[in-house]
Coordinates of C-alpha atoms in Angstrom, one line a residue:
M1 CA 75.3 102.8 75.7
R2 CA 72.1 100.8 74.5
S3 CA 68.7 101.1 76.7
D4 CA 68.9 97.5 77.2
D5 CA 72.0 97.7 78.9
Y6 CA 70.3 99.4 82.0
Y7 CA 68.9 97.5 85.0
Y8 CA 65.1 97.5 85.2
D9 CA 64.4 94.8 87.8
F10 CA 65.1 96.9 90.8
E11 CA 63.0 100.2 91.4
E12 CA 64.3 102.8 93.9
A13 CA 63.2 102.4 97.4
P14 CA 64.0 105.1 100.1
E15 CA 66.9 104.5 102.4
G16 CA 66.0 102.6 105.5
E17 CA 63.1 100.8 103.7
E18 CA 63.3 97.3 102.6
R19 CA 61.5 95.6 100.0
P20 CA 58.8 93.1 100.8
E21 CA 60.7 90.5 98.6
P22 CA 64.2 90.3 98.4
D23 CA 65.5 90.1 94.6
H24 CA 68.7 88.9 93.2
Y25 CA 70.7 91.9 93.7
F26 CA 69.6 92.2 97.3
L27 CA 70.8 88.8 98.0
E28 CA 74.0 89.0 96.2
V29 CA 75.1 92.2 98.1
Q30 CA 74.0 90.7 101.4
K31 CA 76.3 87.8 100.7
E32 CA 79.2 90.1 99.8
I33 CA 78.6 92.1 103.0
R34 CA 78.6 88.9 105.1
N35 CA 81.9 87.8 103.4
L36 CA 83.7 91.2 104.2
Y37 CA 82.6 91.0 107.7
D38 CA 83.5 87.3 108.1
E39 CA 87.1 87.9 106.9
D40 CA 87.3 90.6 109.7
K41 CA 84.7 90.3 112.4
E42 CA 86.3 93.5 114.3
S43 CA 85.7 95.8 111.1
V44 CA 83.3 98.8 111.4
Y45 CA 81.6 100.3 108.4
Y46 CA 78.9 102.8 108.1
I47 CA 76.3 102.6 105.2
R48 CA 78.0 105.4 102.7
Q49 CA 81.2 103.5 103.0
L50 CA 79.5 100.2 101.6
Q51 CA 77.4 102.0 99.3
V52 CA 80.6 103.5 97.4
K53 CA 82.5 100.3 97.8
F54 CA 79.7 98.3 96.0
E55 CA 78.4 101.0 93.6
K56 CA 79.9 99.6 90.4
K57 CA 77.7 96.4 91.0
Y58 CA 74.8 97.6 93.2
F59 CA 72.6 100.7 93.5
H60 CA 73.2 102.6 96.6
W61 CA 69.6 101.8 98.1
I62 CA 70.2 98.2 97.3
T63 CA 73.3 98.2 99.6
N64 CA 71.5 100.2 102.1
N65 CA 68.4 97.7 102.3
A66 CA 70.8 94.7 102.5
M67 CA 72.7 96.3 105.5
T68 CA 69.3 97.1 107.4
G69 CA 68.2 93.5 106.3
L70 CA 71.3 91.8 107.7
L71 CA 70.6 94.0 111.1
K72 CA 67.1 92.6 111.3
L73 CA 68.4 89.1 110.9
G74 CA 70.6 89.8 113.9
Y75 CA 74.1 89.1 111.9
L76 CA 74.6 92.7 112.3
T77 CA 74.4 95.3 115.1
D78 CA 74.4 99.0 115.0
F79 CA 75.6 101.9 116.9
R80 CA 74.5 105.7 116.3
Y81 CA 77.3 108.3 117.0
A82 CA 75.4 111.6 117.7
R83 CA 77.1 114.8 117.3
E84 CA 76.7 118.4 118.8
K85 CA 74.9 119.7 115.7
G86 CA 71.9 116.9 116.0
T87 CA 73.2 114.8 113.2
S88 CA 74.5 111.3 113.7
T89 CA 76.3 108.4 111.7
R90 CA 75.1 105.0 111.9
Y91 CA 77.7 102.3 112.2
F92 CA 77.4 98.7 111.6
I93 CA 79.3 95.8 113.3
H94 CA 79.4 92.1 113.6
K95 CA 77.1 90.7 116.2
S96 CA 80.3 89.1 118.0
N97 CA 82.2 92.3 118.0
R98 CA 82.0 93.5 121.7
Y99 CA 85.0 96.2 121.3
A100 CA 84.1 98.7 118.6
K101 CA 84.0 102.0 120.1
R102 CA 87.6 103.0 119.7
K103 CA 87.4 102.1 115.9
I104 CA 84.1 104.0 115.7
A105 CA 85.5 107.0 117.3
A106 CA 88.4 107.0 114.8
I107 CA 86.4 106.8 111.9
E108 CA 83.9 109.5 113.3
N109 CA 86.7 111.9 113.7
L110 CA 87.5 111.6 110.1
V111 CA 83.8 111.7 109.2
E112 CA 83.3 114.9 111.0
E113 CA 86.5 116.7 109.6
Y114 CA 85.5 116.1 106.1
S115 CA 81.7 116.8 106.8
Q116 CA 82.6 120.5 107.7
D117 CA 81.0 123.2 105.4
V118 CA 84.2 124.6 104.5
I119 CA 85.3 121.2 103.3
T120 CA 82.2 120.4 101.3
R121 CA 81.9 123.7 99.7
S122 CA 85.6 123.8 98.5
C123 CA 84.9 120.2 97.1
G124 CA 82.0 121.6 95.1
H125 CA 84.1 124.5 93.9
R126 CA 87.2 122.4 93.0
A127 CA 85.0 120.3 90.9
E128 CA 83.5 123.2 89.1
D129 CA 86.8 124.7 88.4
L130 CA 88.2 121.4 87.0
F131 CA 85.3 120.7 84.7
C132 CA 84.7 124.0 83.5
N133 CA 88.3 124.3 82.5
A134 CA 88.1 120.9 80.7
L135 CA 85.0 121.8 79.0
A136 CA 86.5 125.1 77.9
L137 CA 89.5 123.5 76.5
R138 CA 86.9 121.5 74.4
G139 CA 85.5 124.4 72.9
F140 CA 82.4 124.9 75.3
I141 CA 82.0 128.5 76.0
P142 CA 80.9 129.5 79.4
R143 CA 77.8 131.4 79.3
N144 CA 76.6 132.1 82.9
K145 CA 76.1 130.4 86.0
K146 CA 73.3 130.0 88.8
V147 CA 71.2 130.1 85.8
K148 CA 67.2 130.5 86.3
E149 CA 66.6 132.2 82.9
W150 CA 67.7 131.6 79.3
N151 CA 67.0 133.4 76.3
G152 CA 63.9 135.3 77.8
I153 CA 62.4 132.5 79.6
K154 CA 62.3 132.1 83.3
W155 CA 62.3 129.1 85.5
S156 CA 59.8 130.1 88.5
K157 CA 58.2 126.8 89.4
T158 CA 60.8 126.1 92.2
G159 CA 63.9 127.9 93.7
H160 CA 66.5 125.8 91.8
D161 CA 68.8 127.1 89.3
L162 CA 71.3 125.4 86.9
D163 CA 75.3 125.5 87.9
F164 CA 76.1 126.6 84.2
V165 CA 75.2 127.3 80.9
F166 CA 77.7 126.2 78.1
E167 CA 77.6 126.8 74.4
K168 CA 79.1 125.1 71.7
N169 CA 78.2 124.9 67.8
G170 CA 75.2 126.8 68.6
I171 CA 73.7 124.3 71.1
A172 CA 73.2 125.3 74.8
Y173 CA 73.8 123.1 77.5
G174 CA 72.4 123.3 81.2
C175 CA 75.3 121.9 83.1
E176 CA 75.0 120.3 86.8
I177 CA 78.2 119.4 88.4
K178 CA 78.0 117.1 91.5
N179 CA 81.0 116.1 93.6
T180 CA 79.3 114.0 96.5
L181 CA 79.7 110.6 97.7
G182 CA 75.8 110.0 97.4
Y183 CA 73.8 110.3 94.4
I184 CA 71.9 113.5 93.4
Q185 CA 68.6 113.4 94.9
K186 CA 66.2 112.0 92.4
E187 CA 63.5 114.7 93.0
E188 CA 66.1 117.3 92.2
L189 CA 67.4 115.4 89.3
E190 CA 63.7 115.4 87.8
I191 CA 63.6 119.2 88.6
K192 CA 66.7 120.2 86.8
L193 CA 65.7 118.1 83.8
E194 CA 62.3 119.9 83.5
M195 CA 64.3 123.0 84.0
C196 CA 66.5 122.2 81.0
E197 CA 63.3 121.2 78.8
T198 CA 61.7 124.6 79.9
L199 CA 64.7 126.9 79.1
G200 CA 65.4 125.1 76.0
L201 CA 68.9 123.5 77.2
K202 CA 70.4 120.2 76.4
P203 CA 71.2 118.4 80.1
L204 CA 74.9 118.0 80.6
F205 CA 75.3 116.3 84.1
I206 CA 78.7 115.6 85.5
M207 CA 78.7 113.6 88.6
R208 CA 80.7 111.5 91.0
Y209 CA 79.1 108.5 90.1
S210 CA 75.1 107.7 89.3
P211 CA 73.0 104.8 88.9
K212 CA 72.1 103.6 85.4
T213 CA 68.3 104.5 86.2
Y214 CA 69.3 108.0 86.7
N215 CA 71.6 108.1 83.7
K216 CA 68.8 106.8 81.4
M217 CA 66.5 109.6 82.6
I218 CA 69.0 112.2 81.3
I219 CA 69.5 110.3 78.2
D220 CA 66.0 110.0 77.4
K221 CA 65.5 113.8 77.9
G222 CA 68.4 114.1 74.9
G223 CA 71.0 114.8 77.5
F224 CA 74.5 113.5 78.7
A225 CA 75.6 111.9 81.8
L226 CA 79.5 112.1 82.5
L227 CA 80.6 110.1 85.6
F228 CA 84.0 110.2 87.5
E229 CA 84.8 107.8 90.2
S230 CA 86.6 109.5 93.2
Q231 CA 85.6 112.5 95.0
I232 CA 87.7 115.5 94.4
Y233 CA 89.1 117.5 97.0
E234 CA 91.4 120.7 97.1
L235 CA 95.0 120.0 96.4
S236 CA 95.9 121.9 100.0
Q237 CA 93.6 119.3 101.8
E238 CA 95.2 116.6 103.8
F239 CA 94.0 113.0 103.6

């Protein structure tokens, strides 16, 4: 992919904050969200759902800002479902929807079930198993995991580690595998890229989707960004 294939006209903004002046992508995703709710005014969504739904066209933070913008305009209303652990999910409904609690409760049951630590850990392990096997079959030799040191050089700037080191044709790769619905945190990405540079490793990031700007950061460091579309679960888990 050439460098001019990347979007440069929208900088990342923290979730929950809007840009002072809407841009083209912001207005376009707002239009698509309106169409979605106009087709079914009784529909219920939380932000992560729509971020994943529209991620091939819009960065997650654009969708987030578009949703909060529609809330401020009064087109949508929101409802926070609090959990015993102190966390909550923010649901968005059409302004005319007065009977959304049953749907919210049904979605929340699924969200809470699949947010359990045992599920999230198994998703990570399953993806690691699959991609490590795939890399091995293509001649990448696994050298180590949870890596903070390579060839006598130690990373001590932060407490982070790299998931794996693979080697092929004399080239060592610092490999990260991310099987989450949300993007890797930008700060974490920057740290892991700096780790690879410090340890003399070529970056190899395997992720369940990622914005083009993040992919460019990896490529600019001489690395590779391999993306997959759907979150991977253990075969034994029900859907």
